[in-house]
Amino acid sequence: MYNSNTAAYTSTKAGAVSDVLKGIVEPDEKASYQISTADKEVWMVQEVLRSNEKNERNYINLNSETKTFDIAATEDDRGGISMNWFYVQHNRVYTGSNQIDVPWTNKELKISYESFRDKTLPGSEEKWTLKISGIKGDKVAAEMLASMYDVSLDQFAPHNWVDFKNQLYPNFYGFNQWNSNVFGIEEVEGNDYYKSTEEYYSSKDYDDLAVIKKDGKEITSWPDFERKTLRGGTGKDVTYFMSNANQMAAPAEIELAKRKDLTGAIGRVEVNKFTPPKIVKDEEANGDGVSDKFDKNNSLNQATIQIRKNFNETAFFLPDLKTDAAGNISFSFTIPEALTEWKFLGLAHTKDMRTAITSNKVVTQKKLMVQPNAPRFMREGDNMEFSTKVSNLTDKALNGTATLQLFDATTMQPVDGLFKNGNPVQSFTAQAGQSAAIKFNIDIPFNYNSALVYRVVARSISPSGGGQGEVSDGEENSLPVLTNRMLVTESITLPMRGEGTQHFSFGKLLNNKSTTLSNHALTVEYTSNPAWYAVQALPYLMEYPYECAEQTFNRYYANALAAWKQRVKNSKRKILRCCLI
């Protein structure tokens, strides 16, 4: 430490002040600070404290002036240097301290993105390349932990990887404390006494529901499971009935010129063009009431529409990626098909514990996106509106149709008729950069004992202004259907000794007056040795779910009962042996 400059100090306030002019330095660089005082003939004690205990104590004179000092940093000073001073003037003690930062840059790495896309399509194949180098661009051999997850999970608890460099290479803070009465010196050294904490509060933007404009002629429909005729009048409104079916048919086009009766069934009628009606014979109709020829020719060509099914919340977790000779790390993955924002995290390190952390965001989106607002579960007997949002990210308005299909998750057979999905195809108009809301009315049937798979498909039919081409999107997922009933077990013992016939009665079931009760099953268990039931209970006692007083007593009782049975058995053997003698 040495004095490099002296200047007059014009303040009249008693005491002294110290300011750091250059407080962040690398080894072999000089830190600068200045001390100013308005007092005259000051004899000041100054100390420079280092983590390697190579401390310095100097005595300086100040006389209403400002002096500038330099401190040369070395490699051993990484973590920081502390400077303290004090002096006595007019029976008062004046103290001060400053901190000079010498960061651990020799333990840092630099991560750069050589190949990376922050916007991509759901389900796309991605290949990223990251380059890891030293802080000065030198090549290093490093290993990386890489992961990417749905950023919506941060709503539960924000997730970030902690750079453990601060734990391995802490900052140094040293200070001396002088007592004005005793003038003693007490040195205290510590690590990370002061930590800054930042709280990040994310904002939420809620989309407004767009008003769907209904252009053209409206079509009303309702299910009728008794009738099998399609009737059309000469008016603008079309009324039709569908036959008993599990799946609604695809759109059809008919001519509304004359009143005609059509056999068979059809799911929906759209008045778009004047095309002669398709007459379907009863014997040509399949299980959904629509002929196979009609399905093949007029249904939505879903083979060309991406039906998104993979909604994993973790895109990848790669714990042992290693650099090549050039310091690059390349990896490939298939991004899940959810329309969301993803958070990428990377942690790189070398053998000598040089570390770096990187974070980035990726968005999966399409020009036309269908986003069903499905519930977490359904309950039998409920009536609900299955709502869906169709988003248009193009610069032109999109007109199209959205279709809801329902399937049994076990067999993947259509169950639209069972759920009364009477209007499975609906039109929408989404303005450029806006969304359209669509609702499907469905009824959850009773006694439906399977999960439900829903499939929502949207596609544009005639984009306004042209130039967009046909765009589409689809989503498929499953929902549990919960029952409103609770399984109640009534049991009675059937004790019998020897031969004979006995009558037993379930009084609670015979005298039950419930209007919702339905019998499920009757099970009879019998054994010639009732002790077998105790043996069957032993696995439960051994593999108890949690530790508590009840579980402890049950195990004790089982062991005590087994020991008692063994003593009784041995006693019977002794008695039998005595009788035989």
Coordinates of C-alpha atoms in Angstrom, one line a residue:
M1 CA 0.0 0.0 0.0
Y2 CA 1.3 3.4 -0.8
N3 CA 0.1 7.0 -1.1
S4 CA -0.3 8.2 -4.7
N5 CA -2.0 11.5 -4.4
T6 CA -2.8 14.3 -1.9
A7 CA -5.4 17.1 -2.3
A8 CA -7.0 19.7 0.0
Y9 CA -10.3 18.8 1.7
T10 CA -12.7 21.6 2.1
S11 CA -15.4 20.1 4.3
T12 CA -15.8 21.4 7.8
K13 CA -17.5 18.3 9.3
A14 CA -15.6 16.5 12.0
G15 CA -14.4 13.0 11.3
A16 CA -13.2 11.3 8.1
V17 CA -14.7 9.5 5.1
S18 CA -13.2 6.9 2.8
D19 CA -14.3 6.1 -0.8
V20 CA -13.2 3.3 -3.1
L21 CA -12.3 4.5 -6.5
K22 CA -11.7 1.1 -8.1
G23 CA -13.2 -1.6 -6.0
I24 CA -13.2 -4.6 -8.4
V25 CA -9.7 -5.8 -9.5
E26 CA -8.0 -8.8 -10.8
P27 CA -4.7 -10.2 -9.5
D28 CA -1.8 -8.0 -10.6
E29 CA -4.0 -5.0 -10.7
K30 CA -4.3 -2.1 -8.3
A31 CA -7.3 -1.1 -6.3
S32 CA -7.6 2.6 -5.4
Y33 CA -9.4 4.4 -2.5
Q34 CA -9.1 7.8 -0.8
I35 CA -9.5 9.0 2.7
S36 CA -10.6 12.6 3.5
T37 CA -10.8 14.5 6.7
A38 CA -11.4 18.1 7.8
D39 CA -9.5 17.6 11.1
K40 CA -6.1 18.9 11.5
E41 CA -3.0 16.9 12.5
V42 CA -4.7 13.5 12.4
W43 CA -2.6 10.5 13.2
M44 CA -4.5 7.5 11.7
V45 CA -4.0 3.8 12.0
Q46 CA -4.8 1.9 8.8
E47 CA -5.0 -1.9 8.3
V48 CA -5.3 -4.0 5.2
L49 CA -6.7 -7.5 6.0
R50 CA -6.4 -10.4 3.7
S51 CA -7.7 -14.0 3.8
N52 CA -4.2 -15.4 3.7
E53 CA -3.5 -13.5 7.0
K54 CA -0.8 -11.4 5.3
N55 CA -2.2 -8.3 6.9
E56 CA -0.6 -4.8 6.9
R57 CA -0.8 -2.0 9.4
N58 CA 0.3 1.5 8.5
Y59 CA 0.3 4.9 10.1
I60 CA -0.6 8.0 8.1
N61 CA -0.9 11.7 8.8
L62 CA -3.7 13.8 7.5
N63 CA -4.1 17.6 7.9
S64 CA -7.5 18.8 6.4
E65 CA -6.8 17.0 3.2
T66 CA -7.6 14.0 0.9
K67 CA -5.1 11.3 0.2
T68 CA -5.4 8.5 -2.3
F69 CA -4.0 5.0 -1.8
D70 CA -3.4 2.0 -4.0
I71 CA -3.4 -1.7 -3.0
A72 CA -1.8 -4.2 -5.3
A73 CA -3.9 -7.5 -5.5
T74 CA -2.3 -10.9 -5.9
E75 CA -3.6 -14.3 -6.7
D76 CA -3.8 -15.1 -3.0
D77 CA -6.2 -12.2 -2.5
R78 CA -9.1 -13.8 -4.4
G79 CA -12.2 -13.5 -2.4
G80 CA -11.6 -9.9 -1.3
I81 CA -9.5 -7.5 0.6
S82 CA -10.7 -5.4 3.6
M83 CA -9.4 -2.0 4.6
N84 CA -10.1 -0.5 8.1
W85 CA -8.9 2.7 9.7
F86 CA -9.4 4.6 13.0
Y87 CA -8.0 7.6 14.8
V88 CA -8.7 9.6 17.9
Q89 CA -9.4 13.3 17.8
H90 CA -10.7 15.5 20.7
N91 CA -11.3 12.5 22.9
R92 CA -13.4 10.8 20.2
V93 CA -12.8 7.7 18.2
Y94 CA -13.5 7.7 14.4
T95 CA -13.5 4.5 12.5
G96 CA -14.3 3.4 8.9
S97 CA -13.9 0.4 6.6
N98 CA -14.1 -0.5 2.9
Q99 CA -14.2 -3.7 0.8
I100 CA -12.3 -4.4 -2.3
D101 CA -13.5 -7.3 -4.5
V102 CA -11.1 -9.7 -6.1
P103 CA -13.5 -12.2 -7.8
W104 CA -12.9 -15.8 -8.4
T105 CA -12.8 -15.4 -12.2
N106 CA -10.2 -18.2 -12.5
K107 CA -13.0 -20.6 -11.3
E108 CA -15.6 -19.4 -13.8
L109 CA -16.6 -20.9 -17.2
K110 CA -18.3 -19.3 -20.2
I111 CA -21.3 -21.0 -21.9
S112 CA -22.4 -19.8 -25.3
Y113 CA -25.1 -21.1 -27.6
E114 CA -23.9 -22.2 -31.0
S115 CA -27.1 -23.8 -32.2
F116 CA -30.3 -23.0 -30.4
R117 CA -34.0 -22.1 -31.3
D118 CA -36.1 -20.2 -28.8
K119 CA -39.3 -20.9 -30.9
T120 CA -40.1 -24.3 -32.3
L121 CA -43.0 -26.7 -33.1
P122 CA -44.4 -29.1 -30.6
G123 CA -43.0 -32.6 -31.1
S124 CA -40.1 -31.4 -33.3
E125 CA -36.7 -33.0 -33.3
E126 CA -34.1 -30.6 -31.9
K127 CA -30.3 -30.6 -31.9
W128 CA -28.5 -28.0 -29.8
T129 CA -24.9 -27.2 -29.6
L130 CA -23.3 -25.3 -26.7
K131 CA -19.7 -24.2 -26.4
I132 CA -17.9 -24.1 -23.0
S133 CA -14.7 -22.2 -22.6
G134 CA -12.7 -20.4 -20.0
I135 CA -13.5 -16.9 -19.0
K136 CA -10.8 -15.7 -21.4
G137 CA -12.0 -18.0 -24.3
D138 CA -9.5 -20.8 -23.6
K139 CA -10.5 -24.4 -24.4
V140 CA -11.5 -26.6 -21.5
A141 CA -12.6 -30.2 -21.0
A142 CA -15.9 -29.9 -19.1
E143 CA -19.0 -31.9 -18.2
M144 CA -22.5 -30.5 -18.2
L145 CA -25.8 -31.4 -16.6
A146 CA -28.6 -30.2 -18.8
S147 CA -32.4 -30.3 -18.2
M148 CA -35.5 -28.6 -19.5
Y149 CA -39.0 -28.6 -18.0
D150 CA -42.4 -26.8 -18.4
V151 CA -42.0 -23.4 -16.9
S152 CA -45.5 -23.5 -15.5
L153 CA -44.1 -25.7 -12.7
D154 CA -42.4 -22.6 -11.4
Q155 CA -45.9 -21.4 -10.3
F156 CA -45.6 -24.0 -7.5
A157 CA -42.0 -23.2 -6.5
P158 CA -39.4 -21.4 -8.6
H159 CA -36.6 -23.7 -9.6
N160 CA -33.1 -22.6 -10.2
W161 CA -29.8 -24.3 -9.8
V162 CA -27.5 -22.8 -7.3
D163 CA -23.9 -22.0 -8.3
F164 CA -21.9 -23.7 -5.7
K165 CA -18.9 -21.6 -6.5
N166 CA -19.9 -19.3 -3.6
Q167 CA -19.7 -22.3 -1.3
L168 CA -16.4 -23.6 -2.6
Y169 CA -14.7 -20.2 -3.0
P170 CA -16.3 -17.8 -0.5
N171 CA -15.7 -14.1 -0.3
F172 CA -13.6 -12.7 2.5
Y173 CA -14.8 -9.9 4.9
G174 CA -12.5 -8.8 7.6
F175 CA -12.8 -6.0 10.1
N176 CA -11.4 -4.7 13.4
Q177 CA -13.3 -3.3 16.2
W178 CA -11.9 -0.6 18.4
N179 CA -13.4 0.2 21.8
S180 CA -13.2 3.9 22.7
N181 CA -12.7 3.1 26.4
V182 CA -10.1 0.4 26.3
F183 CA -8.5 1.0 22.9
G184 CA -8.3 -2.8 22.5
I185 CA -8.1 -4.5 19.1
E186 CA -10.3 -7.5 18.4
E187 CA -10.2 -9.2 15.0
V188 CA -13.0 -11.1 13.6
E189 CA -12.9 -12.9 10.3
G190 CA -15.9 -14.5 8.5
N191 CA -17.2 -15.7 5.2
D192 CA -20.3 -14.4 3.5
Y193 CA -21.6 -12.2 6.3
Y194 CA -23.6 -10.2 3.9
K195 CA -25.8 -11.7 1.3
S196 CA -28.2 -9.9 -1.0
T197 CA -31.6 -11.5 -1.6
E198 CA -33.7 -10.8 -4.6
E199 CA -37.4 -11.8 -4.9
Y200 CA -38.9 -12.2 -8.4
Y201 CA -42.6 -11.8 -8.8
S202 CA -43.9 -13.0 -12.1
S203 CA -46.8 -11.3 -13.7
K204 CA -49.9 -13.1 -15.1
D205 CA -51.6 -12.2 -18.3
Y206 CA -55.1 -13.5 -18.8
D207 CA -56.5 -13.8 -22.3
D208 CA -59.9 -12.2 -23.1
L209 CA -62.5 -14.5 -24.5
A210 CA -63.0 -13.5 -28.2
V211 CA -66.6 -13.1 -29.4
I212 CA -67.3 -15.7 -32.1
K213 CA -69.1 -14.3 -35.1
K214 CA -71.7 -16.6 -36.6
D215 CA -71.7 -16.0 -40.3
G216 CA -74.2 -17.7 -42.7
K217 CA -77.1 -19.8 -41.6
E218 CA -77.3 -21.4 -38.2
I219 CA -77.8 -25.1 -37.7
T220 CA -79.5 -26.4 -34.6
S221 CA -79.4 -30.1 -33.5
W222 CA -80.4 -32.4 -30.8
P223 CA -80.0 -36.1 -30.3
D224 CA -82.9 -38.4 -30.8
F225 CA -82.1 -42.0 -30.3
E226 CA -85.3 -43.4 -31.6
R227 CA -85.5 -41.9 -35.0
K228 CA -83.3 -42.6 -38.0
T229 CA -84.4 -40.0 -40.6
L230 CA -82.8 -36.8 -41.7
R231 CA -85.3 -34.2 -42.6
G232 CA -84.7 -31.0 -44.5
G233 CA -87.0 -28.2 -45.4
T234 CA -86.8 -25.3 -47.7
G235 CA -86.1 -22.8 -45.0
K236 CA -82.7 -21.5 -43.8
D237 CA -82.8 -23.4 -40.5
V238 CA -82.0 -27.1 -40.6
T239 CA -83.3 -29.5 -38.1
Y240 CA -82.1 -33.1 -38.0
F241 CA -82.1 -36.2 -35.8
M242 CA -79.4 -38.8 -35.3
S243 CA -79.8 -42.5 -34.8
N244 CA -78.6 -44.4 -31.8
A245 CA -74.9 -44.2 -32.2
N246 CA -71.7 -43.9 -30.1
Q247 CA -69.9 -41.5 -32.5
M248 CA -71.0 -38.5 -34.3
A249 CA -70.4 -38.5 -38.0
A250 CA -68.4 -36.1 -40.0
P251 CA -69.9 -33.0 -41.8
A252 CA -72.1 -33.7 -44.8
E253 CA -73.5 -31.4 -47.4
I254 CA -77.1 -31.6 -48.7
E255 CA -79.4 -29.7 -51.0
L256 CA -82.3 -27.9 -49.3
A257 CA -84.5 -27.7 -52.4
K258 CA -87.2 -30.2 -51.6
R259 CA -88.5 -32.0 -48.6
K260 CA -87.0 -35.5 -48.5
D261 CA -86.7 -38.3 -46.1
L262 CA -83.3 -39.9 -45.8
T263 CA -82.7 -43.3 -44.2
G264 CA -79.7 -44.0 -42.0
A265 CA -78.2 -41.3 -39.8
I266 CA -75.9 -38.4 -40.0
G267 CA -74.1 -36.4 -37.3
R268 CA -74.1 -32.9 -38.6
V269 CA -75.3 -30.9 -41.6
E270 CA -73.6 -27.8 -42.9
V271 CA -75.2 -25.6 -45.5
N272 CA -72.3 -24.7 -47.7
K273 CA -72.9 -25.9 -51.2
F274 CA -75.9 -27.2 -53.1
T275 CA -74.9 -30.8 -53.5
P276 CA -77.4 -33.6 -54.1
P277 CA -78.1 -35.5 -50.8
K278 CA -76.3 -38.8 -50.1
I279 CA -78.8 -41.6 -49.7
V280 CA -77.5 -44.3 -47.3
K281 CA -79.2 -47.6 -47.0
D282 CA -79.7 -49.1 -43.5
E283 CA -77.6 -52.2 -44.3
E284 CA -74.7 -50.0 -45.4
A285 CA -74.5 -48.0 -42.1
N286 CA -71.9 -49.0 -39.5
G287 CA -72.0 -48.8 -35.8
D288 CA -72.1 -45.0 -35.7
G289 CA -75.0 -44.8 -38.1
V290 CA -72.9 -43.6 -41.0
S291 CA -71.8 -45.7 -43.9
D292 CA -68.2 -46.6 -44.2
K293 CA -68.1 -45.0 -47.7
F294 CA -69.3 -41.7 -46.2
D295 CA -66.7 -41.8 -43.4
K296 CA -63.9 -42.3 -45.9
N297 CA -64.9 -39.6 -48.2
N298 CA -66.2 -36.9 -46.0
S299 CA -64.6 -37.2 -42.5
L300 CA -61.8 -35.0 -41.4
N301 CA -58.5 -36.3 -42.8
Q302 CA -56.8 -36.6 -39.4
A303 CA -53.9 -38.5 -40.9
T304 CA -52.5 -35.1 -42.0
I305 CA -53.3 -33.3 -38.8
Q306 CA -50.8 -33.6 -35.9
I307 CA -52.6 -35.0 -32.9
R308 CA -50.6 -34.0 -29.9
K309 CA -50.5 -36.7 -27.2
N310 CA -47.1 -36.3 -25.4
F311 CA -47.6 -33.8 -22.6
N312 CA -44.5 -34.7 -20.5
E313 CA -43.5 -31.8 -18.2
T314 CA -39.8 -32.8 -18.4
A315 CA -38.4 -32.5 -21.9
F316 CA -35.0 -34.1 -21.0
F317 CA -32.6 -34.7 -18.1
L318 CA -29.0 -35.3 -19.3
P319 CA -26.6 -35.5 -16.4
D320 CA -23.3 -36.4 -18.2
L321 CA -22.8 -34.4 -21.3
K322 CA -19.1 -34.0 -22.2
T323 CA -17.3 -31.6 -24.5
D324 CA -15.4 -32.6 -27.6
A325 CA -11.9 -31.5 -28.6
A326 CA -13.3 -28.0 -29.6
G327 CA -15.1 -27.5 -26.3
N328 CA -18.6 -28.1 -27.9
I329 CA -21.5 -30.1 -26.4
S330 CA -24.1 -31.4 -28.9
F331 CA -27.3 -33.3 -27.9
S332 CA -30.5 -34.2 -29.6
F333 CA -34.0 -34.6 -28.2
T334 CA -37.7 -34.7 -29.1
I335 CA -39.5 -31.8 -27.5
P336 CA -42.9 -32.8 -25.9
E337 CA -46.1 -31.7 -27.7
A338 CA -47.5 -29.3 -25.2
L339 CA -48.1 -25.7 -26.2
T340 CA -46.1 -24.0 -23.5
E341 CA -42.9 -22.3 -22.5
W342 CA -40.0 -24.4 -21.5
K343 CA -37.1 -23.5 -19.1
F344 CA -33.6 -24.8 -20.0
L345 CA -31.0 -25.1 -17.3
G346 CA -27.4 -26.1 -17.7
L347 CA -24.6 -26.6 -15.1
A348 CA -21.1 -27.1 -16.4
H349 CA -17.9 -27.9 -14.4
T350 CA -14.3 -29.1 -14.9
K351 CA -12.1 -31.4 -12.9
D352 CA -10.6 -28.4 -11.1
M353 CA -14.1 -27.2 -10.1
R354 CA -14.5 -24.3 -12.5
T355 CA -18.2 -23.9 -12.9
A356 CA -20.9 -22.0 -14.9
I357 CA -24.7 -22.0 -14.9
T358 CA -26.8 -21.0 -17.9
S359 CA -30.6 -20.7 -18.3
N360 CA -32.8 -20.0 -21.3
K361 CA -36.5 -20.1 -22.5
V362 CA -38.0 -22.1 -25.4
V363 CA -41.6 -21.7 -26.7
T364 CA -43.5 -24.4 -28.5
Q365 CA -46.3 -23.0 -30.7
K366 CA -48.1 -23.3 -34.0
K367 CA -49.8 -20.9 -36.3
L368 CA -53.2 -22.4 -35.3
M369 CA -53.4 -23.8 -31.8
V370 CA -56.2 -25.7 -30.1
Q371 CA -56.0 -25.6 -26.3
P372 CA -58.8 -27.5 -24.5
N373 CA -59.6 -26.4 -21.0
A374 CA -60.3 -29.9 -19.8
P375 CA -61.2 -30.6 -16.1
R376 CA -59.0 -32.7 -14.0
F377 CA -61.7 -35.4 -13.7
M378 CA -65.3 -36.0 -14.5
R379 CA -68.0 -37.4 -12.3
E380 CA -70.9 -39.6 -13.5
G381 CA -74.2 -37.8 -13.9
D382 CA -72.7 -34.4 -14.4
N383 CA -73.6 -32.0 -17.2
M384 CA -70.7 -29.8 -18.5
E385 CA -69.5 -27.6 -21.2
F386 CA -66.2 -28.8 -22.6
S387 CA -64.5 -25.5 -23.5
T388 CA -61.7 -25.1 -26.0
K389 CA -59.7 -22.1 -27.1
V390 CA -58.5 -21.8 -30.7
S391 CA -55.6 -19.3 -31.0
N392 CA -54.6 -17.7 -34.3
L393 CA -50.9 -16.6 -34.4
T394 CA -51.0 -15.6 -38.1
D395 CA -51.4 -12.1 -39.5
K396 CA -54.8 -13.0 -41.2
A397 CA -58.2 -14.0 -39.9
L398 CA -58.9 -17.7 -39.9
N399 CA -62.2 -19.5 -40.5
G400 CA -62.5 -23.1 -39.6
T401 CA -64.0 -26.0 -37.7
A402 CA -63.3 -27.6 -34.4
T403 CA -64.2 -31.2 -33.7
L404 CA -64.5 -33.0 -30.3
Q405 CA -64.3 -36.8 -30.3
L406 CA -64.7 -39.0 -27.2
F407 CA -63.3 -42.5 -26.9
D408 CA -63.2 -45.3 -24.3
A409 CA -59.7 -45.3 -23.0
T410 CA -59.6 -49.1 -22.6
T411 CA -60.9 -50.0 -26.1
M412 CA -60.5 -46.7 -27.9
Q413 CA -64.1 -47.2 -29.2
P414 CA -66.1 -44.0 -29.8
V415 CA -68.5 -43.0 -27.0
D416 CA -69.8 -39.7 -28.3
G417 CA -73.4 -41.0 -28.3
L418 CA -73.0 -42.3 -24.8
F419 CA -71.9 -38.9 -23.6
K420 CA -74.5 -37.1 -25.7
N421 CA -72.0 -35.2 -27.7
G422 CA -74.7 -33.9 -29.9
N423 CA -72.8 -31.1 -31.7
P424 CA -69.2 -32.4 -32.2
V425 CA -68.3 -30.1 -35.1
Q426 CA -68.5 -26.3 -34.6
S427 CA -67.3 -23.4 -36.7
F428 CA -65.1 -20.6 -35.5
T429 CA -63.6 -17.4 -36.7
A430 CA -60.4 -16.2 -35.1
Q431 CA -59.0 -12.8 -36.0
A432 CA -55.3 -12.3 -36.5
G433 CA -53.4 -12.6 -33.3
Q434 CA -56.6 -13.4 -31.3
S435 CA -58.5 -16.4 -30.0
A436 CA -61.9 -17.9 -30.3
A437 CA -63.8 -19.8 -27.6
I438 CA -65.7 -23.0 -28.4
K439 CA -67.9 -25.0 -26.0
F440 CA -69.2 -28.6 -26.4
N441 CA -72.1 -29.7 -24.3
I442 CA -71.7 -33.3 -23.0
D443 CA -73.4 -35.4 -20.3
I444 CA -71.4 -37.9 -18.3
P445 CA -73.4 -41.2 -18.1
F446 CA -73.9 -43.4 -15.0
N447 CA -72.1 -46.7 -14.6
Y448 CA -69.3 -45.7 -17.0
N449 CA -66.3 -47.5 -15.4
S450 CA -63.5 -46.5 -17.7
A451 CA -61.3 -43.5 -18.3
L452 CA -62.3 -41.1 -21.1
V453 CA -60.0 -40.0 -24.0
Y454 CA -60.9 -36.7 -25.7
R455 CA -59.6 -35.6 -29.0
V456 CA -60.0 -32.0 -30.1
V457 CA -59.1 -31.1 -33.7
A458 CA -59.2 -27.7 -35.3
R459 CA -58.3 -26.6 -38.8
S460 CA -58.8 -23.6 -41.0
I461 CA -61.0 -24.0 -44.0
S462 CA -60.7 -20.7 -45.9
P463 CA -58.2 -18.2 -44.4
S464 CA -59.1 -14.6 -45.1
G465 CA -56.9 -12.8 -47.5
G466 CA -55.2 -16.0 -48.7
G467 CA -51.6 -16.8 -48.5
Q468 CA -51.8 -18.8 -45.3
G469 CA -52.6 -22.2 -46.6
E470 CA -54.4 -24.8 -44.5
V471 CA -53.3 -24.9 -40.9
S472 CA -54.4 -27.3 -38.2
D473 CA -53.8 -28.6 -34.8
G474 CA -55.1 -31.4 -32.5
E475 CA -54.8 -32.5 -28.9
E476 CA -55.6 -35.9 -27.3
N477 CA -55.5 -36.7 -23.6
S478 CA -57.4 -38.8 -21.1
L479 CA -59.5 -38.0 -18.1
P480 CA -60.7 -40.2 -15.2
V481 CA -64.4 -40.6 -14.8
L482 CA -65.3 -40.9 -11.1
T483 CA -68.3 -42.7 -9.7
N484 CA -70.8 -41.1 -7.3
R485 CA -71.2 -44.3 -5.5
M486 CA -69.2 -45.7 -2.6
L487 CA -68.6 -49.4 -2.2
V488 CA -69.9 -50.6 1.2
T489 CA -69.1 -54.1 2.4
E490 CA -71.4 -55.9 4.8
S491 CA -70.1 -59.1 6.4
I492 CA -71.3 -61.7 8.8
T493 CA -69.5 -64.8 10.3
L494 CA -70.8 -68.2 9.4
P495 CA -69.7 -70.5 12.3
M496 CA -70.5 -74.2 11.9
R497 CA -69.5 -77.2 14.0
G498 CA -69.9 -80.6 12.4
E499 CA -72.5 -81.6 10.0
G500 CA -75.9 -79.9 9.5
T501 CA -77.6 -77.0 7.9
Q502 CA -77.8 -73.5 9.2
H503 CA -79.6 -70.4 7.9
F504 CA -77.9 -66.9 7.9
S505 CA -79.5 -63.6 7.1
F506 CA -78.1 -60.2 6.0
G507 CA -80.4 -58.1 8.0
K508 CA -78.9 -54.8 7.1
L509 CA -79.3 -55.5 3.4
L510 CA -82.8 -57.0 3.7
N511 CA -84.1 -54.0 5.7
N512 CA -82.3 -51.3 3.7
K513 CA -84.6 -48.7 2.2
S514 CA -82.1 -46.8 0.1
T515 CA -83.3 -45.8 -3.3
T516 CA -79.7 -45.7 -4.8
L517 CA -78.4 -49.0 -3.5
S518 CA -77.4 -51.6 -6.0
N519 CA -76.0 -55.0 -5.2
H520 CA -72.5 -55.5 -6.5
A521 CA -71.2 -58.9 -5.5
L522 CA -71.7 -61.7 -3.0
T523 CA -68.6 -63.5 -1.8
V524 CA -68.5 -66.6 0.5
E525 CA -65.2 -67.6 2.1
Y526 CA -64.9 -70.8 4.2
T527 CA -62.1 -72.9 5.7
S528 CA -61.9 -75.9 7.9
N529 CA -59.2 -74.2 10.0
P530 CA -60.1 -70.6 11.0
A531 CA -56.4 -70.0 12.0
W532 CA -55.8 -69.6 8.3
Y533 CA -57.3 -66.2 8.4
A534 CA -54.7 -65.1 10.9
V535 CA -52.0 -66.4 8.6
Q536 CA -53.5 -64.3 5.7
A537 CA -53.3 -61.2 7.8
L538 CA -49.6 -61.5 8.6
P539 CA -48.3 -59.8 5.4
Y540 CA -50.3 -56.7 6.3
L541 CA -48.9 -56.7 9.8
M542 CA -45.4 -57.1 8.4
E543 CA -45.6 -54.5 5.6
Y544 CA -47.4 -51.8 7.6
P545 CA -47.7 -48.4 5.7
Y546 CA -46.5 -46.3 8.6
E547 CA -45.3 -46.5 12.2
C548 CA -47.8 -45.8 14.9
A549 CA -49.0 -47.1 18.3
E550 CA -51.8 -49.1 16.6
Q551 CA -49.5 -50.9 14.2
T552 CA -47.1 -51.7 17.1
F553 CA -49.9 -53.1 19.1
N554 CA -51.2 -55.2 16.2
R555 CA -47.8 -56.8 15.7
Y556 CA -47.4 -57.4 19.4
Y557 CA -50.9 -59.0 19.6
A558 CA -50.2 -61.2 16.6
N559 CA -46.9 -62.5 18.1
A560 CA -48.5 -63.0 21.5
L561 CA -51.4 -64.9 20.0
A562 CA -49.0 -67.1 18.0
A563 CA -47.0 -67.8 21.2
W564 CA -50.2 -68.7 23.1
K565 CA -51.4 -71.0 20.3
Q566 CA -48.0 -72.8 20.4
R567 CA -48.2 -73.3 24.2
V568 CA -51.8 -74.6 23.9
K569 CA -50.7 -77.0 21.1
N570 CA -47.8 -78.3 23.2
S571 CA -50.1 -78.7 26.3
K572 CA -52.6 -80.7 24.2
R573 CA -49.8 -83.0 23.0
K574 CA -48.7 -83.6 26.7
I575 CA -52.3 -84.3 27.7
L576 CA -52.8 -86.7 24.8
R577 CA -49.5 -88.4 25.6
C578 CA -50.6 -88.9 29.2
C579 CA -54.0 -90.3 28.2
L580 CA -52.4 -92.8 25.8
I581 CA -50.2 -94.1 28.6

